[in-house]
Amino acid sequence: MESPHTSYLFRGIVYKLETLLDKTTNKKLKAQLVQHGAVEVGTYEPTHIITNNPLCNSSNSETVSVTPLWVEASIKDEFLQEEKFFSVDSSKIVSGKVICISQISGYERMEIIDGILGLGGQYRDRWTLDTTHLLCDEPKGSDYEAAMEKGIKVVLRRWITDCIRLKRYIQEAYYQFPDPPLLKEQLAALSKEGGEQVENNIHSGILAYRKTLPSSVSFSWPFLEGYTIHLDSELALSSNEREDLIQHLVDAGANYSDKYTKSVDIIILQWRNTILYRRAVNDNVVVGSLWWMMNTLERQRLDHPSNVLLYYPIPKNGIPAFEGTIITISGYYGVARNYLQRLLTILGAEFTPHMEKSKTTHLVTATNDSKKYIHGKEWDIHVVNHLWVEECFREWKLKSVANEQFLYFPGERILNSLVGQTSLCKDTIELWRRLPTPEGSMPNQTSRKSKQPKLLHKDSLDNISLQGYSHKSGSQSTSVNSNSNKTATTPMEVDYESAVNGDLNEPASQLSTSEKKPRQKQKKDKQKIISDPSSQTLPSTRSFDTYDINNAPNSQGQGSKTKRPKYKNGFRIAITGGPIDNEDAAKLRAMGSSTTENILQATHLIVAKEMVKTTKLLCAINLGLFVVSLSWLTDSLKVESWKPETDYPVIDSEAESKFKFNLYKSIELARQRKASNERPWLYGYTFYIPGSRKETLKPVVETAGGKLASRKPLPQDNILVLSENQDPTLITQGLDIYLPDVVTTGALRQQLDLSEFSWQ
């Protein structure tokens, strides 16, 4: 009898396919796995779970969860891919991607490699057959030609740097060759055909919230066949709306159960903190919200509800720390705007369509060139992008506004396209598995009766109304508000396509300077909000006691054994030159520590490979952090106890000789300055950095005490220009131009040497 296997690529693999993979994908994967030697789960525990669910759990610690791309890539390349590069972890946003870096060299290249590895991807020095993306600055070269011929996505380097800075996967269309729209002065200047294509590709996220389906929706095939679905009685549905929804589910092929039983596959719930929610989660039933169910029916496609924050049941009351926050939104339109307002309402914030100097606490904006952004900065209002709102909801806590992820504004269309792309946090959701408290607050959440937000009513989110414009008439719609004469409209009436093309005006663009009751000073027990990264004291962000300078490591990284500084929340470990895999990250958490991509929050930096002038390394030296080799982490995790850092120095004699510095003497010098309250080595200096180097050098300059100029300097300004090229326009103005090595090599040495790196 002829063997059904064409190869034994997956021999020894026992697979389990996740519940919500659509039937076409499910059938295809099953055929591919069996054809190449895998066995479907049955008698044995699965070795691999194939899923797109970021919350996927397994009772067996040996079971690995991977995305369907792992199967496809292994077959395509004819070898078993490393599972860690196909992670379901929502933070690994470039998981499954193999990125070739062309036309980029030096430490900028290393920064990009660090980012790719940290976000779960792979990189190649040259174009290879498994490459999925090619990064380049210009449409030329052998790699470019080969990639274009093979249909590989060729994108500007800014695509990956934007992904790294925002920690979100941005669709490539805006950055993609042969004619990247980003290179054009305005996206609106594109031809109609090209502009529509890019817009459709970029804005393809969440659909509008609705409780009834459009009459145009009809089901061409029973895509819910085989699923039993239950609707909770707490859903904000009238009897007619519930009956209509049940009929749609049946028409789509589902079985409907009016009671929750063990046979239910999917349950639709309003609230997260109920006994029924906990029971369903522990039964491994798919739990989703009404918004998710209606979007699923409208799209006729099953995606896991944990991929979008509001596709999952919501907490019944807000976060105490959000009490007193008054937040306005600018630059977000239509569904994106409504989605953000709903998140703010659930968090416990007060939304206002107007920004007032003495009242508004936060501005959530998609652009940094609007009047509201400028006034927000002038009025000392916290100005952030929407990721701050989503991350607060995701982790269910009031996060600092000082994180660079929340302060980056790559463009209005890009940020609008990312609304709703934040998934749930596995660790946070695990906490909700516990029995809910009587007040309905999050498990282990500190209860403060005087600050506890009111419980949300099940209909309260349906009463959200935004001041806006109707795309049908192009004019402001009017409705009576019982509390004011302000005009309003239903949230879904704002049309994104029309708004971004200038057909509509930003409804909240009016600025009010009327004197109202000034915002009250925050109480001491409320979490502090930091408005400006430069205004915070850097040592306090790492929460450590003063170092014992006399016992600091010597030039070889060795020193007398000294008591390690005490850290309030365990170690926060950053890495340069490679990733920390999920297994090690889990062990870190078990030891009370964690990983971080933000060097400002780190206590330790691990140098995984050779010493390269990456932003992380230069900042770590400026901050006087522990800089250790990768062996320190692996050896510490093996014994579940932290090894002395001084036993694991980073030794790279070639780099130290080339740049004329000693790593541990420089770190010791930075610590001594801190201990004696001396000013950092760039204190009092301001730099102007044209081009792409600005963003990578900015944290190095600022951690060394320097500042960046926001505009091109004039001859009379006391500002130094850093550039790799001698810009004639700057030279003719009589400005002094220096190589960026002033900052990068200066950080290594902890001293400023202008004469060595002057262009003159």
PDB file of N, CA, C and O in Angstrom, residues 1-27:
ATOM      1  N   MET A   1       0.849  -1.203   0.000  1.00  0.00           N
ATOM      2  CA  MET A   1       0.000   0.000   0.000  1.00  0.00           C
ATOM      3  C   MET A   1       0.884   1.251   0.000  1.00  0.00           C
ATOM      4  O   MET A   1       1.848   1.353   0.760  1.00  0.00           O
ATOM      5  N   GLU A   2       0.562   2.202  -0.831  1.00  0.00           N
ATOM      6  CA  GLU A   2       1.379   3.408  -0.966  1.00  0.00           C
ATOM      7  C   GLU A   2       1.234   4.290   0.266  1.00  0.00           C
ATOM      8  O   GLU A   2       0.139   4.497   0.776  1.00  0.00           O
ATOM      9  N   SER A   3       2.350   4.806   0.779  1.00  0.00           N
ATOM     10  CA  SER A   3       2.328   5.670   1.964  1.00  0.00           C
ATOM     11  C   SER A   3       1.649   6.993   1.642  1.00  0.00           C
ATOM     12  O   SER A   3       1.879   7.578   0.591  1.00  0.00           O
ATOM     13  N   PRO A   4       0.803   7.480   2.572  1.00  0.00           N
ATOM     14  CA  PRO A   4       0.148   8.771   2.348  1.00  0.00           C
ATOM     15  C   PRO A   4       1.099   9.943   2.547  1.00  0.00           C
ATOM     16  O   PRO A   4       0.766  11.070   2.253  1.00  0.00           O
ATOM     17  N   HIS A   5       2.303   9.663   3.080  1.00  0.00           N
ATOM     18  CA  HIS A   5       3.250  10.740   3.371  1.00  0.00           C
ATOM     19  C   HIS A   5       4.128  11.045   2.163  1.00  0.00           C
ATOM     20  O   HIS A   5       4.648  10.151   1.516  1.00  0.00           O
ATOM     21  N   THR A   6       4.300  12.335   1.877  1.00  0.00           N
ATOM     22  CA  THR A   6       5.256  12.731   0.839  1.00  0.00           C
ATOM     23  C   THR A   6       6.621  13.026   1.451  1.00  0.00           C
ATOM     24  O   THR A   6       7.624  13.069   0.757  1.00  0.00           O
ATOM     25  N   SER A   7       6.645  13.254   2.770  1.00  0.00           N
ATOM     26  CA  SER A   7       7.902  13.434   3.495  1.00  0.00           C
ATOM     27  C   SER A   7       7.637  13.182   4.971  1.00  0.00           C
ATOM     28  O   SER A   7       6.496  13.014   5.384  1.00  0.00           O
ATOM     29  N   TYR A   8       8.720  13.139   5.747  1.00  0.00           N
ATOM     30  CA  TYR A   8       8.579  12.955   7.191  1.00  0.00           C
ATOM     31  C   TYR A   8       9.104  14.192   7.924  1.00  0.00           C
ATOM     32  O   TYR A   8       9.697  14.102   8.991  1.00  0.00           O
ATOM     33  N   LEU A   9       8.861  15.359   7.328  1.00  0.00           N
ATOM     34  CA  LEU A   9       9.304  16.627   7.895  1.00  0.00           C
ATOM     35  C   LEU A   9       8.782  16.807   9.317  1.00  0.00           C
ATOM     36  O   LEU A   9       9.489  17.275  10.205  1.00  0.00           O
ATOM     37  N   PHE A  10       7.501  16.446   9.548  1.00  0.00           N
ATOM     38  CA  PHE A  10       6.871  16.646  10.855  1.00  0.00           C
ATOM     39  C   PHE A  10       6.809  15.353  11.672  1.00  0.00           C
ATOM     40  O   PHE A  10       5.943  15.222  12.541  1.00  0.00           O
ATOM     41  N   ARG A  11       7.698  14.400  11.381  1.00  0.00           N
ATOM     42  CA  ARG A  11       7.694  13.148  12.148  1.00  0.00           C
ATOM     43  C   ARG A  11       7.926  13.466  13.632  1.00  0.00           C
ATOM     44  O   ARG A  11       8.814  14.231  14.001  1.00  0.00           O
ATOM     45  N   GLY A  12       7.108  12.851  14.492  1.00  0.00           N
ATOM     46  CA  GLY A  12       7.216  13.087  15.934  1.00  0.00           C
ATOM     47  C   GLY A  12       6.356  14.232  16.426  1.00  0.00           C
ATOM     48  O   GLY A  12       6.245  14.466  17.632  1.00  0.00           O
ATOM     49  N   ILE A  13       5.728  14.955  15.489  1.00  0.00           N
ATOM     50  CA  ILE A  13       4.864  16.081  15.861  1.00  0.00           C
ATOM     51  C   ILE A  13       3.437  15.575  16.091  1.00  0.00           C
ATOM     52  O   ILE A  13       2.844  14.921  15.235  1.00  0.00           O
ATOM     53  N   VAL A  14       2.897  15.867  17.278  1.00  0.00           N
ATOM     54  CA  VAL A  14       1.487  15.590  17.575  1.00  0.00           C
ATOM     55  C   VAL A  14       0.797  16.954  17.646  1.00  0.00           C
ATOM     56  O   VAL A  14       1.099  17.758  18.530  1.00  0.00           O
ATOM     57  N   TYR A  15      -0.077  17.225  16.705  1.00  0.00           N
ATOM     58  CA  TYR A  15      -0.620  18.576  16.583  1.00  0.00           C
ATOM     59  C   TYR A  15      -2.074  18.674  17.046  1.00  0.00           C
ATOM     60  O   TYR A  15      -2.828  17.705  17.026  1.00  0.00           O
ATOM     61  N   LYS A  16      -2.427  19.882  17.463  1.00  0.00           N
ATOM     62  CA  LYS A  16      -3.814  20.213  17.804  1.00  0.00           C
ATOM     63  C   LYS A  16      -4.130  21.534  17.131  1.00  0.00           C
ATOM     64  O   LYS A  16      -3.379  22.509  17.283  1.00  0.00           O
ATOM     65  N   LEU A  17      -5.227  21.590  16.381  1.00  0.00           N
ATOM     66  CA  LEU A  17      -5.623  22.818  15.706  1.00  0.00           C
ATOM     67  C   LEU A  17      -6.592  23.593  16.595  1.00  0.00           C
ATOM     68  O   LEU A  17      -7.538  23.026  17.141  1.00  0.00           O
ATOM     69  N   GLU A  18      -6.351  24.874  16.731  1.00  0.00           N
ATOM     70  CA  GLU A  18      -7.164  25.723  17.606  1.00  0.00           C
ATOM     71  C   GLU A  18      -8.595  25.850  17.096  1.00  0.00           C
ATOM     72  O   GLU A  18      -8.852  25.813  15.890  1.00  0.00           O
ATOM     73  N   THR A  19      -9.528  25.994  18.013  1.00  0.00           N
ATOM     74  CA  THR A  19     -10.962  25.956  17.717  1.00  0.00           C
ATOM     75  C   THR A  19     -11.395  26.921  16.632  1.00  0.00           C
ATOM     76  O   THR A  19     -12.184  26.568  15.753  1.00  0.00           O
ATOM     77  N   LEU A  20     -10.883  28.166  16.677  1.00  0.00           N
ATOM     78  CA  LEU A  20     -11.428  29.197  15.803  1.00  0.00           C
ATOM     79  C   LEU A  20     -10.695  29.367  14.478  1.00  0.00           C
ATOM     80  O   LEU A  20     -10.926  30.352  13.782  1.00  0.00           O
ATOM     81  N   LEU A  21      -9.829  28.448  14.124  1.00  0.00           N
ATOM     82  CA  LEU A  21      -9.272  28.506  12.772  1.00  0.00           C
ATOM     83  C   LEU A  21     -10.403  28.208  11.795  1.00  0.00           C
ATOM     84  O   LEU A  21     -11.144  27.227  11.964  1.00  0.00           O
ATOM     85  N   ASP A  22     -10.558  29.053  10.772  1.00  0.00           N
ATOM     86  CA  ASP A  22     -11.669  28.829   9.858  1.00  0.00           C
ATOM     87  C   ASP A  22     -11.519  27.489   9.144  1.00  0.00           C
ATOM     88  O   ASP A  22     -10.423  26.928   9.036  1.00  0.00           O
ATOM     89  N   LYS A  23     -12.639  26.969   8.663  1.00  0.00           N
ATOM     90  CA  LYS A  23     -12.677  25.600   8.147  1.00  0.00           C
ATOM     91  C   LYS A  23     -11.729  25.385   6.967  1.00  0.00           C
ATOM     92  O   LYS A  23     -11.117  24.329   6.837  1.00  0.00           O
ATOM     93  N   THR A  24     -11.593  26.396   6.130  1.00  0.00           N
ATOM     94  CA  THR A  24     -10.685  26.253   4.984  1.00  0.00           C
ATOM     95  C   THR A  24      -9.243  26.118   5.453  1.00  0.00           C
ATOM     96  O   THR A  24      -8.503  25.229   5.006  1.00  0.00           O
ATOM     97  N   THR A  25      -8.838  27.002   6.375  1.00  0.00           N
ATOM     98  CA  THR A  25      -7.487  26.938   6.925  1.00  0.00           C
ATOM     99  C   THR A  25      -7.279  25.641   7.689  1.00  0.00           C
ATOM    100  O   THR A  25      -6.234  24.986   7.572  1.00  0.00           O
ATOM    101  N   ASN A  26      -8.274  25.261   8.474  1.00  0.00           N
ATOM    102  CA  ASN A  26      -8.203  24.032   9.261  1.00  0.00           C
ATOM    103  C   ASN A  26      -7.967  22.814   8.370  1.00  0.00           C
ATOM    104  O   ASN A  26      -7.074  21.996   8.623  1.00  0.00           O
ATOM    105  N   LYS A  27      -8.742  22.722   7.314  1.00  0.00           N
ATOM    106  CA  LYS A  27      -8.637  21.580   6.392  1.00  0.00           C
ATOM    107  C   LYS A  27      -7.279  21.555   5.700  1.00  0.00           C
ATOM    108  O   LYS A  27      -6.647  20.501   5.560  1.00  0.00           O
TER     109      LYS A  27
END
